Amino acid sequence: MEVQKEAQRIMTLSVWKMYHSRMQRGGLRLHRSLQLSLIMRSARELYLSAKVEALDLEAPSPPARCPDPRLHPPREVEVPAACVPPDGEQPLPEPMDTQEEEETLVRCSPRPARVCRKRRSSSLSDGVDAGLVPSKKARLEEQEEAKDSSSEVPDCLPPPPAQAEGAFPNLARVLQRSFSGLLSRGPAASPTAPPARDAKPACRPADPMLSVLVRAVVAF
Amino acid sequence: AGGGNDIQWCFSQVKGAVDDDVAEADIISTVEFNHSGELLATGDKGGRVVIFQQEQENKIQSHSRGEYNVYSTFQSHEPEFDYLKSLEIEEKINKIRWLPQKNAAQFLLSTNDKTIKLWKISERDKRPEGYNLKEEDGRYRDPTTVTTLRVPVFRPMDLMVEASPRRIFANAHTYHINSISINSDYETYLSADDLRINLWHLEITDRSFNIVDIKPANMEELTEVITAAEFHPNSCNTFVYSSSKGTIRLCDMRASALCDRHSKLFEEPEDPSNRSFFSEIISSISDVKFSHSGRYMMTRDYLSVKIWDLNMENRPVETYQVHEYLRSKLCSLYENDCIFDKFECCWNGSDSVVMTGSYNNFFRMFDRNTKRDITLEASRENNKPRTVLKPRKVCASGKRKKDEISVDSLDFNKKILHTAWHPKENIIAVATTNNLYIFQDKVN
């Protein structure tokens, strides 16, 4: 669990840094954005591998297939575990099961609003890691303010807006809105009580966060 | 340095404000000696360039080399605003590169994130006097009052050093410029941003040739950026560029117009025992410099300096650890953003010693022949001229000996990112946040 918490802390910190770097004079720097996204990816993989290990200790749950064809490029999800070189070109035979499960877990996250509706009823009760499944709140987040996220589990990343594409200034507004709750707590806010997400399904979309920020890089 | 005659470094001068409250505009962002070493240029975050000139050696008292005094100061770049992207363009000077001297004037290139400028620095020590139609103060005389004619003559005046922008090379970079490098033909130069490298002719400002483009068709597939680039000192067709993944590519402009395919790829396989969460980002190369001979090149990543033989691509020939004790602190260094610091490195004139900066205002030198290294500190505490600098030592763990400093006591706000070595002599310029230190070797 420590590993998960640490990974989550680093992800939160990275998101804050990404937001903060946009406020700097000269705007977003491509190299810095890339480095931050690399850290977020590593943190996510660490988080996932720790979660999967934890899941493996319990009864293994059937992987949830995601029907969404518009999948995030699978390159970055090919890496099975933290101890394997991130090339991902040669997946090890051993953790193949883990990798596959992981892949499907992660694959379903990138398009939160669209996918979430379908998955919510079917898969969440299977004990699939709720921390990675996006929630309906992801879409609502856009219309309502960040008040939803703050009423949710406080220590996790708030769901990102569904659409973060578009011109640079729009992204700024969107990020500002979504992260205002997060920012008011600051990056040093450490996880408090064990997240309620283990008890009831809530959505902690680490991966959509990454895709949002990859799109930040694209927009730039 | 070799045998028993190791160099002893002495404090010579320090330039800049004394107070601890650093104005952001005064933060030094680049340091560069010219080809003769007589001039030393610094650029700062406020867009200013300050040039120091070495005094001519006092032939009678030759126990110290000439001091560097301010020669010229000018505002190179101003902040700009890109209205299309709603982005401010910083005026910070990222790099200065000198042209070799061809006539009485000096020329240098200075660049911020988007625009490169060619500056001419010239001396004026006489002025014309005795015009017929103008008064001495410039006002025009009434022609009807002119009754005699005279020939204007040059009269001596106090030395004035003028800097004027001769060329402005703009609008060629979408991303932030990180390097400029003048070709050995002294007619062309390259400028590199995160994804592209452009080739310019010094005379032509409205056109540049794109010679490297690593922008992927789909930006979501972006995995690496260009971090530095430099022309080979002797081969005018050869240049290298380093990446955020720790690789260096050597390109030959004769091979094709667009040098997307490298001639050589320098990459060291990662040491699996050193793998960590942050290994990927600390392998990013922050600086690349050819040796004066052109046979070797040096790269700086976050923790080490590597020397590469251009004839061997699969690993460096020498690796020097700058501050290995930081490897276990990478998470904290990520939190305080220090892990993103871009340290530069430099060669001495004979390519026998390399130097780079670290934290706590420490800087390190590695002697390639004796394999000895030394850590020195740039501090106003040792500010008596000709005071020999005492070697410093960082205690990584365990019992701290006397005079050692423990890793946790290091001041990570005091970082030396920019250093320069005189091309011919043992004189070094070391920039702390807002001060410039000049050290010389002890002359008996």
XYZ file of C-alpha atoms in Angstrom:
664
model
C 0.000 0.000 0.000
C 2.881 2.277 0.695
C 3.979 1.945 -2.871
C 0.540 2.873 -4.085
C 0.370 5.881 -1.842
C 3.784 7.031 -2.889
C 2.939 6.575 -6.545
C -0.238 8.529 -6.077
C 1.572 11.269 -4.243
C 4.053 11.569 -7.062
C 1.268 11.675 -9.625
C -0.494 14.414 -7.726
C 2.737 16.313 -7.368
C 3.426 15.959 -11.078
C 0.024 17.269 -12.029
C 0.584 20.238 -9.791
C 3.966 20.857 -11.360
C 2.483 20.631 -14.826
C -0.147 23.170 -13.945
C 2.374 25.395 -12.254
C 4.736 25.320 -15.198
C 2.019 26.790 -17.374
C 1.881 29.793 -15.105
C 5.536 30.529 -15.590
C 6.750 33.157 -17.946
C 7.402 31.684 -21.336
C 4.604 29.186 -20.883
C 4.754 25.424 -21.047
C 8.136 24.048 -21.943
C 8.074 20.964 -24.065
C 11.026 19.265 -22.405
C 9.663 19.872 -18.925
C 6.212 18.665 -19.922
C 7.711 15.542 -21.376
C 9.719 14.841 -18.249
C 6.702 15.355 -16.040
C 4.613 13.061 -18.186
C 7.351 10.414 -18.008
C 7.277 10.587 -14.237
C 3.511 10.370 -14.236
C 3.649 7.358 -16.484
C 6.177 5.663 -14.226
C 4.094 6.506 -11.194
C 1.029 5.119 -12.862
C 2.824 1.912 -13.783
C 4.147 1.591 -10.287
C 0.671 2.172 -8.941
C -0.806 -0.358 -11.319
C 1.764 -3.027 -10.659
C 1.327 -2.586 -6.939
C -2.430 -2.784 -7.318
C -2.238 -5.828 -9.528
C -0.038 -7.567 -7.022
C -2.555 -6.762 -4.371
C -5.347 -8.046 -6.570
C -3.426 -11.191 -7.341
C -3.313 -11.936 -3.670
C -7.104 -11.880 -3.605
C -9.220 -13.878 -6.022
C -8.233 -12.837 -9.518
C -11.082 -10.944 -11.147
C -12.001 -11.318 -14.814
C -10.534 -8.526 -16.841
C -13.122 -6.048 -18.081
C -13.047 -5.602 -21.811
C -13.414 -2.138 -23.018
C -15.396 -1.670 -26.220
C -14.052 1.768 -26.899
C -12.165 1.604 -30.184
C -10.483 4.928 -29.714
C -7.828 3.584 -27.470
C -4.865 5.416 -26.248
C -1.781 4.220 -28.119
C -0.953 1.039 -26.323
C 2.776 1.584 -26.413
C 3.009 2.997 -22.958
C 0.838 0.367 -21.351
C 2.886 -2.540 -22.584
C 5.221 -2.448 -19.679
C 4.110 -4.985 -17.133
C 5.911 -4.158 -13.960
C 8.208 -1.626 -12.486
C 11.208 -3.893 -12.554
C 11.108 -4.477 -16.276
C 12.872 -2.050 -18.620
C 10.309 0.334 -20.013
C 10.959 -0.580 -23.597
C 8.004 -2.840 -23.594
C 9.084 -4.361 -26.859
C 9.668 -7.799 -25.400
C 7.066 -8.580 -22.794
C 8.245 -11.209 -20.396
C 6.463 -14.547 -20.611
C 5.957 -14.736 -16.865
C 3.874 -11.703 -16.139
C 1.901 -12.110 -19.313
C -1.318 -12.625 -17.441
C -0.650 -9.645 -15.293
C 0.269 -7.620 -18.297
C -2.863 -8.488 -20.143
C -5.037 -7.711 -17.198
C -3.172 -4.524 -16.681
C -3.494 -3.586 -20.273
C -7.214 -3.969 -20.229
C -7.479 -2.164 -16.951
C -5.572 0.742 -18.284
C -6.978 0.720 -21.761
C -10.414 1.396 -20.522
C -9.475 4.561 -18.769
C -8.484 6.964 -21.499
C -11.924 8.142 -22.567
C -13.533 8.670 -19.244
C -16.891 10.159 -20.020
C -17.796 7.888 -22.852
C -16.578 4.631 -21.488
C -17.561 5.188 -17.970
C -21.261 5.021 -18.527
C -21.018 1.545 -19.985
C -18.624 0.135 -17.516
C -20.079 1.488 -14.405
C -22.811 -1.033 -13.938
C -21.029 -4.051 -15.259
C -17.504 -4.098 -14.038
C -17.118 -2.064 -10.935
C -18.688 -4.694 -8.783
C -16.108 -7.158 -9.983
C -13.560 -5.632 -7.734
C -11.590 -4.230 -10.605
C -9.430 -1.468 -9.345
C -11.857 1.312 -8.785
C -9.039 3.751 -8.494
C -8.468 3.666 -12.205
C -11.950 3.504 -13.540
C -13.234 6.876 -14.554
C -16.460 8.023 -13.060
C -19.526 9.665 -14.347
C -18.313 12.664 -12.473
C -15.700 13.147 -15.137
C -18.265 14.611 -17.483
C -20.197 16.398 -14.787
C -16.970 17.930 -13.671
C -17.001 20.159 -16.663
C -20.357 21.661 -15.965
C -20.298 21.766 -12.219
C -17.396 23.128 -10.320
C -14.720 21.214 -8.521
C -17.022 20.955 -5.552
C -17.744 17.399 -6.549
C -14.164 16.391 -6.397
C -13.627 17.926 -3.038
C -16.565 16.096 -1.603
C -15.060 12.913 -2.925
C -12.013 11.243 -1.578
C -9.712 14.144 -0.910
C -6.352 12.647 -1.457
C -6.744 11.437 -5.013
C -6.626 13.202 -8.289
C -9.890 14.820 -9.287
C -11.311 13.513 -12.527
C -10.189 15.500 -15.501
C -12.588 17.127 -17.929
C -13.680 14.948 -20.778
C -12.592 17.321 -23.461
C -9.279 18.931 -22.991
C -8.533 19.427 -26.635
C -8.516 22.694 -28.388
C -6.627 25.901 -28.230
C -4.152 26.553 -25.536
C -6.171 29.108 -23.570
C -9.134 26.737 -23.344
C -6.899 24.104 -21.853
C -5.728 26.628 -19.342
C -9.264 27.339 -18.193
C -10.165 23.706 -18.072
C -7.109 22.742 -16.082
C -7.618 25.666 -13.794
C -11.153 24.655 -13.033
C -10.395 21.025 -12.500
C -7.399 21.502 -10.363
C -8.545 24.422 -8.301
C -9.649 22.099 -5.563
C -6.420 20.205 -5.763
C -4.334 23.332 -5.789
C -6.017 24.872 -2.779
C -4.681 21.986 -0.830
C -1.253 22.365 -2.422
C 1.139 19.643 -3.541
C 2.236 18.823 -0.046
C -1.139 17.454 0.901
C -0.426 13.882 1.685
C -2.972 11.130 1.575
C -5.067 11.199 4.679
C -7.308 8.331 5.640
C -7.274 5.238 3.516
C -9.317 6.167 0.525
C -12.939 5.279 0.579
C -12.575 4.059 -2.937
C -11.613 0.679 -1.769
C -14.972 0.425 -0.133
C -17.258 1.880 -2.740
C -16.633 2.447 -6.390
C -15.382 5.887 -7.145
C -13.259 6.865 -9.997
C -9.671 7.862 -9.817
C -8.623 8.252 -13.365
C -4.881 8.309 -13.294
C -4.663 7.398 -16.896
C -7.060 9.991 -18.255
C -4.987 12.453 -16.315
C -2.003 11.364 -18.299
C -3.870 11.549 -21.554
C -5.115 15.010 -20.660
C -1.603 16.087 -20.098
C -0.354 14.385 -23.185
C -2.943 16.436 -24.938
C -1.522 19.421 -23.159
C 1.738 18.618 -24.844
C -0.055 18.224 -28.150
C -1.856 21.502 -27.793
C 1.435 23.152 -27.076
C 48.288 19.286 -14.349
C 50.266 16.104 -13.896
C 53.027 14.653 -11.840
C 53.462 16.674 -8.705
C 52.483 19.943 -10.309
C 48.789 20.027 -9.635
C 47.142 23.314 -10.259
C 46.348 25.398 -7.245
C 43.359 27.555 -7.896
C 43.231 31.008 -6.399
C 40.469 33.486 -6.060
C 40.906 36.404 -8.416
C 37.702 38.437 -8.681
C 33.980 38.366 -8.072
C 31.432 40.426 -10.004
C 27.872 41.160 -9.064
C 25.754 42.289 -6.152
C 26.742 41.347 -2.649
C 23.371 41.096 -0.996
C 21.586 37.794 -0.626
C 18.374 39.131 -2.047
C 18.798 38.187 -5.658
C 16.886 40.186 -8.230
C 15.568 37.719 -10.757
C 16.785 39.796 -13.684
C 20.355 39.505 -12.418
C 20.437 35.727 -12.475
C 23.288 34.757 -14.779
C 22.164 32.441 -17.529
C 25.260 32.026 -19.692
C 29.032 32.615 -19.566
C 31.448 32.512 -22.508
C 35.048 33.487 -23.208
C 35.878 34.731 -26.691
C 38.445 32.947 -28.851
C 41.434 34.810 -27.454
C 40.200 34.810 -23.881
C 40.568 38.531 -23.674
C 36.827 39.045 -23.454
C 34.351 37.317 -21.157
C 30.628 37.674 -21.812
C 27.748 36.940 -19.478
C 24.031 36.947 -20.192
C 21.333 37.199 -17.586
C 17.666 36.549 -17.084
C 16.869 40.198 -17.665
C 18.125 40.034 -21.231
C 21.308 41.931 -20.538
C 24.778 41.111 -21.806
C 27.817 42.233 -19.842
C 31.253 41.913 -21.412
C 34.424 42.002 -19.345
C 37.846 42.689 -20.809
C 41.110 41.462 -19.435
C 43.624 44.158 -18.636
C 46.847 43.900 -20.467
C 49.367 42.077 -18.339
C 51.528 44.248 -16.237
C 54.900 43.377 -17.567
C 56.710 44.552 -14.478
C 54.588 42.760 -11.905
C 53.790 39.497 -13.603
C 52.706 37.589 -10.547
C 49.119 37.738 -11.619
C 47.350 37.882 -14.879
C 45.292 40.836 -15.881
C 42.012 41.497 -14.181
C 38.691 41.457 -15.962
C 36.824 44.733 -15.928
C 33.543 45.769 -17.452
C 34.003 46.581 -21.101
C 30.461 46.891 -22.374
C 26.923 46.399 -21.115
C 23.867 46.341 -23.303
C 20.306 45.132 -23.403
C 20.281 42.303 -25.896
C 16.713 41.064 -25.700
C 13.474 42.488 -24.391
C 10.420 40.571 -23.239
C 7.980 39.998 -26.052
C 4.460 38.749 -26.357
C 3.263 36.183 -28.854
C -0.299 37.248 -29.447
C -1.180 34.198 -31.479
C -0.376 31.815 -28.669
C -1.010 34.157 -25.767
C 2.475 33.489 -24.534
C 5.085 35.723 -23.118
C 8.548 35.254 -24.600
C 11.204 35.526 -21.960
C 14.106 37.879 -22.509
C 16.496 35.561 -20.709
C 19.711 35.020 -22.653
C 20.066 31.298 -23.163
C 23.396 31.267 -24.961
C 26.157 33.570 -26.168
C 28.657 32.509 -28.794
C 31.556 34.633 -29.996
C 32.679 34.911 -33.585
C 36.406 34.861 -34.211
C 37.794 38.320 -34.593
C 38.233 39.464 -38.193
C 38.816 43.182 -37.742
C 38.841 45.763 -35.014
C 35.286 45.018 -33.970
C 34.059 42.001 -31.999
C 30.963 40.041 -32.906
C 28.824 37.726 -30.848
C 25.557 35.873 -31.213
C 23.104 35.996 -28.339
C 19.806 34.191 -28.168
C 16.707 33.985 -26.044
C 13.938 31.388 -26.500
C 12.925 32.589 -29.946
C 15.266 35.147 -31.495
C 18.994 35.183 -32.234
C 20.856 38.435 -32.614
C 24.263 39.258 -34.026
C 25.894 42.064 -32.064
C 28.825 44.173 -33.117
C 30.920 45.560 -30.328
C 33.237 48.298 -31.465
C 35.453 50.879 -29.878
C 35.380 54.503 -30.616
C 38.262 56.586 -29.368
C 38.119 59.566 -31.690
C 35.429 61.737 -33.156
C 35.225 64.206 -35.993
C 35.187 67.844 -35.063
C 34.984 71.074 -37.011
C 31.972 70.638 -39.241
C 30.981 73.624 -41.283
C 27.236 73.256 -41.105
C 26.838 71.815 -37.617
C 27.676 73.098 -34.183
C 29.625 70.878 -31.843
C 26.417 69.836 -30.118
C 24.816 68.814 -33.395
C 22.537 71.722 -34.036
C 22.560 72.978 -37.554
C 24.042 76.368 -38.202
C 22.317 78.932 -40.253
C 24.071 78.631 -43.624
C 24.105 82.362 -44.067
C 26.387 82.704 -41.058
C 29.052 80.508 -42.598
C 31.828 82.697 -43.886
C 34.803 80.374 -43.940
C 35.366 76.724 -44.805
C 37.369 74.257 -42.829
C 38.094 70.545 -43.080
C 36.737 68.492 -40.181
C 39.418 66.522 -38.309
C 39.399 63.554 -35.951
C 40.215 64.373 -32.379
C 40.802 61.834 -29.606
C 38.042 61.229 -27.110
C 37.433 58.985 -24.105
C 37.092 55.396 -25.147
C 33.523 54.453 -25.845
C 32.440 50.890 -26.464
C 29.336 50.587 -28.544
C 27.187 47.560 -29.104
C 24.847 47.537 -32.055
C 22.601 44.771 -33.368
C 23.683 43.951 -36.883
C 21.369 41.047 -37.651
C 18.200 39.742 -36.115
C 17.314 36.132 -36.879
C 13.710 35.716 -35.881
C 10.604 33.617 -36.430
C 12.342 30.369 -37.208
C 11.614 28.444 -34.038
C 8.299 27.165 -32.801
C 9.815 25.720 -29.644
C 12.355 27.103 -27.215
C 15.898 27.602 -28.482
C 18.417 25.749 -26.321
C 21.639 26.025 -28.366
C 23.480 28.029 -30.953
C 26.782 27.007 -32.478
C 28.980 28.760 -35.002
C 30.400 26.632 -37.775
C 34.107 26.392 -38.421
C 33.514 28.052 -41.780
C 32.652 31.192 -39.797
C 29.861 31.880 -42.237
C 27.063 29.701 -40.970
C 25.695 28.705 -37.619
C 23.024 26.405 -36.236
C 20.242 27.032 -33.749
C 18.414 24.214 -32.017
C 15.092 24.065 -30.244
C 13.301 21.111 -28.644
C 12.397 19.486 -31.933
C 14.262 21.186 -34.759
C 17.683 22.421 -35.776
C 18.076 25.228 -38.283
C 21.099 26.292 -40.290
C 21.638 29.993 -40.882
C 23.998 32.124 -42.877
C 25.278 35.003 -40.806
C 24.466 37.470 -43.557
C 20.926 36.273 -44.243
C 18.177 36.829 -41.740
C 15.038 36.055 -43.676
C 15.810 32.455 -44.438
C 17.133 29.433 -42.618
C 17.401 25.791 -43.565
C 15.889 23.127 -41.399
C 18.445 20.356 -41.023
C 16.956 18.248 -38.242
C 13.298 17.710 -37.459
C 12.268 15.139 -34.891
C 8.714 16.287 -34.466
C 6.454 13.234 -34.745
C 3.381 13.408 -36.958
C 1.295 12.754 -33.898
C 2.543 14.726 -30.935
C 1.113 12.157 -28.600
C 3.928 9.912 -29.762
C 6.594 12.329 -28.631
C 9.190 10.529 -26.553
C 12.305 12.643 -26.755
C 13.441 16.189 -27.412
C 16.674 17.814 -28.505
C 18.546 19.227 -25.550
C 21.779 20.612 -27.050
C 23.609 20.855 -30.364
C 27.079 21.848 -31.491
C 29.118 22.031 -34.666
C 32.360 20.097 -34.872
C 35.310 22.462 -34.291
C 37.091 21.452 -37.487
C 34.709 19.669 -39.847
C 32.247 22.197 -41.170
C 29.863 19.479 -42.315
C 29.571 17.706 -38.956
C 27.459 18.498 -35.937
C 26.023 16.622 -32.973
C 22.827 16.919 -31.020
C 21.913 15.373 -27.700
C 18.533 14.196 -26.535
C 16.469 13.916 -23.396
C 16.935 10.149 -23.566
C 20.684 10.372 -23.101
C 21.667 9.750 -26.708
C 23.893 11.799 -28.977
C 23.551 11.800 -32.723
C 26.321 12.864 -35.038
C 25.144 14.131 -38.415
C 26.908 14.851 -41.655
C 25.307 17.608 -43.720
C 26.801 16.180 -46.888
C 24.708 13.040 -46.554
C 21.371 14.714 -47.156
C 19.605 18.018 -46.864
C 17.551 16.881 -43.918
C 19.766 15.151 -41.398
C 17.068 13.096 -39.791
C 19.180 10.002 -40.150
C 22.250 10.179 -38.033
C 25.680 9.069 -39.162
C 26.498 7.906 -35.675
C 24.428 7.256 -32.591
C 26.182 7.411 -29.245
C 24.358 5.620 -26.502
C 25.416 3.763 -23.407
C 23.245 0.880 -22.270
C 21.712 1.587 -18.912
C 23.252 0.012 -15.876
C 20.451 -2.170 -14.519
C 21.690 -1.798 -10.971
C 21.104 1.934 -11.208
C 17.565 1.732 -12.424
C 15.161 3.749 -10.433
C 11.945 5.600 -10.753
C 13.764 8.673 -11.979
C 16.445 7.046 -14.143
C 14.742 8.086 -17.311
C 14.773 11.777 -16.595
C 18.228 11.948 -15.061
C 19.710 10.427 -18.181
C 18.667 13.522 -20.117
C 21.750 15.285 -21.452
C 21.912 18.929 -20.485
C 25.059 19.928 -22.386
C 27.329 18.616 -25.106
C 30.758 20.067 -25.934
C 33.384 18.991 -28.405
C 36.971 18.936 -27.257
C 39.198 21.541 -28.885
C 40.892 18.776 -30.844
C 37.591 17.553 -32.213
C 38.449 13.974 -31.354
C 36.232 13.763 -28.277
C 32.983 15.149 -27.023
C 31.728 15.554 -23.498
C 28.146 15.215 -22.289
C 26.618 16.205 -18.991
C 23.610 14.485 -17.520
C 22.220 15.052 -14.066
C 24.726 13.009 -12.101
C 27.726 12.546 -14.355
C 30.035 13.804 -17.065
C 30.911 11.447 -19.905
C 33.680 11.690 -22.456
C 33.009 10.031 -25.790
C 35.481 9.103 -28.478
C 33.863 9.975 -31.801
C 35.066 6.652 -33.120
C 33.233 4.620 -30.522
C 29.488 4.755 -30.305
C 28.543 2.081 -27.869
C 29.883 3.593 -24.682
C 31.822 6.586 -23.380
C 35.543 6.237 -22.876
C 35.440 8.024 -19.541
C 32.721 8.646 -16.986
C 33.058 10.968 -14.034
C 30.567 11.086 -11.193
C 29.789 14.647 -10.276
C 27.627 14.119 -7.207
C 26.731 10.456 -6.956
C 25.552 11.017 -3.370
C 22.429 12.601 -4.858
C 21.279 9.332 -6.413
C 19.445 8.321 -3.274
C 17.837 11.755 -2.979
C 16.226 11.916 -6.383
C 12.704 11.963 -5.016
C 13.410 15.043 -2.903
C 15.193 16.630 -5.808
C 12.114 16.018 -7.899
C 9.958 17.681 -5.279
C 12.070 20.821 -5.187
C 12.538 20.820 -8.980
C 16.318 20.530 -8.730
C 16.221 17.344 -10.757
C 15.443 19.510 -13.776
C 18.522 21.699 -13.388
C 20.583 21.877 -16.558
C 24.259 21.853 -15.763
C 26.816 22.801 -18.382
C 30.364 21.555 -18.721
C 33.579 22.751 -20.328
C 37.057 21.690 -21.417
C 40.317 23.393 -20.608
C 42.439 24.633 -23.476
C 44.498 21.453 -23.781
C 41.521 19.069 -23.315
C 43.217 17.520 -20.306
C 40.782 18.729 -17.643
C 37.001 19.074 -17.656
C 34.866 21.134 -15.339
C 31.234 21.273 -14.321
C 29.087 22.724 -11.559
C 27.113 21.261 -8.688
C 25.112 22.476 -5.677
C 26.128 24.474 -2.635
C 28.158 26.632 -5.027
C 30.524 23.734 -5.529
C 32.148 23.048 -8.850
C 34.142 20.027 -9.883
C 37.185 19.435 -12.068
C 38.299 16.100 -13.437
C 41.825 15.606 -14.691
C 41.666 13.080 -17.492
C 45.346 12.167 -17.255
C 45.867 11.773 -13.547
C 42.263 10.656 -12.952
C 42.188 12.970 -9.980
C 39.237 15.176 -9.259
C 38.704 18.160 -7.048
C 35.726 19.982 -5.587
C 35.991 23.714 -5.025
C 33.578 26.303 -3.755
C 32.709 29.704 -5.156
C 32.181 31.796 -2.098
C 32.854 35.317 -1.002
C 34.452 33.953 2.129
C 37.656 33.247 0.252
C 37.730 36.591 -1.407
C 41.239 37.760 -0.890
C 43.070 37.776 -4.178
C 45.534 34.950 -4.554
C 43.961 33.011 -1.694
C 44.339 29.381 -2.643
C 41.009 27.585 -2.675
C 40.670 24.731 -0.277
C 39.338 21.482 -1.695
C 35.885 20.603 -0.385
C 34.431 17.222 0.317
C 30.885 16.005 0.673
C 30.218 13.249 3.139
C 27.674 10.902 1.631
C 26.897 8.889 4.709
C 28.303 7.730 7.946
C 30.641 9.709 10.065
C 31.304 13.158 8.854
C 34.925 14.112 9.122
C 36.020 17.561 10.072
C 35.687 20.045 7.222
C 33.392 17.729 5.331
C 29.865 18.785 4.602
C 27.008 16.337 4.805
C 24.603 15.853 1.936
C 21.682 17.114 3.965
C 23.448 20.387 4.666
C 23.948 21.211 1.023
C 22.176 24.322 -0.138
C 20.294 23.330 -3.269
C 19.416 26.913 -4.028
C 23.072 27.671 -4.617
C 23.770 25.959 -7.882
C 26.517 26.459 -10.413
C 25.055 25.760 -13.821
C 27.435 27.797 -16.008
C 31.212 27.654 -16.091
C 33.787 28.653 -18.691
C 37.507 28.023 -19.133
C 39.877 30.453 -20.804
C 40.900 28.965 -24.162
C 44.619 29.297 -23.516
C 45.309 29.862 -19.842
C 44.244 28.505 -16.500
C 41.643 31.118 -15.826
C 38.075 30.025 -15.143
C 34.804 31.883 -14.847
C 32.201 30.339 -12.570
C 28.682 31.722 -12.280
C 26.708 31.323 -9.088
C 23.130 32.544 -9.109
C 23.917 36.197 -9.587
C 27.671 36.489 -9.127
C 30.519 35.775 -11.482
C 33.695 34.397 -9.922
C 37.035 34.413 -11.679
C 39.721 32.047 -10.492
C 43.279 31.673 -11.731
C 45.989 29.196 -11.104
C 48.670 30.223 -8.696
C 51.586 31.814 -10.509
C 54.813 31.782 -8.592
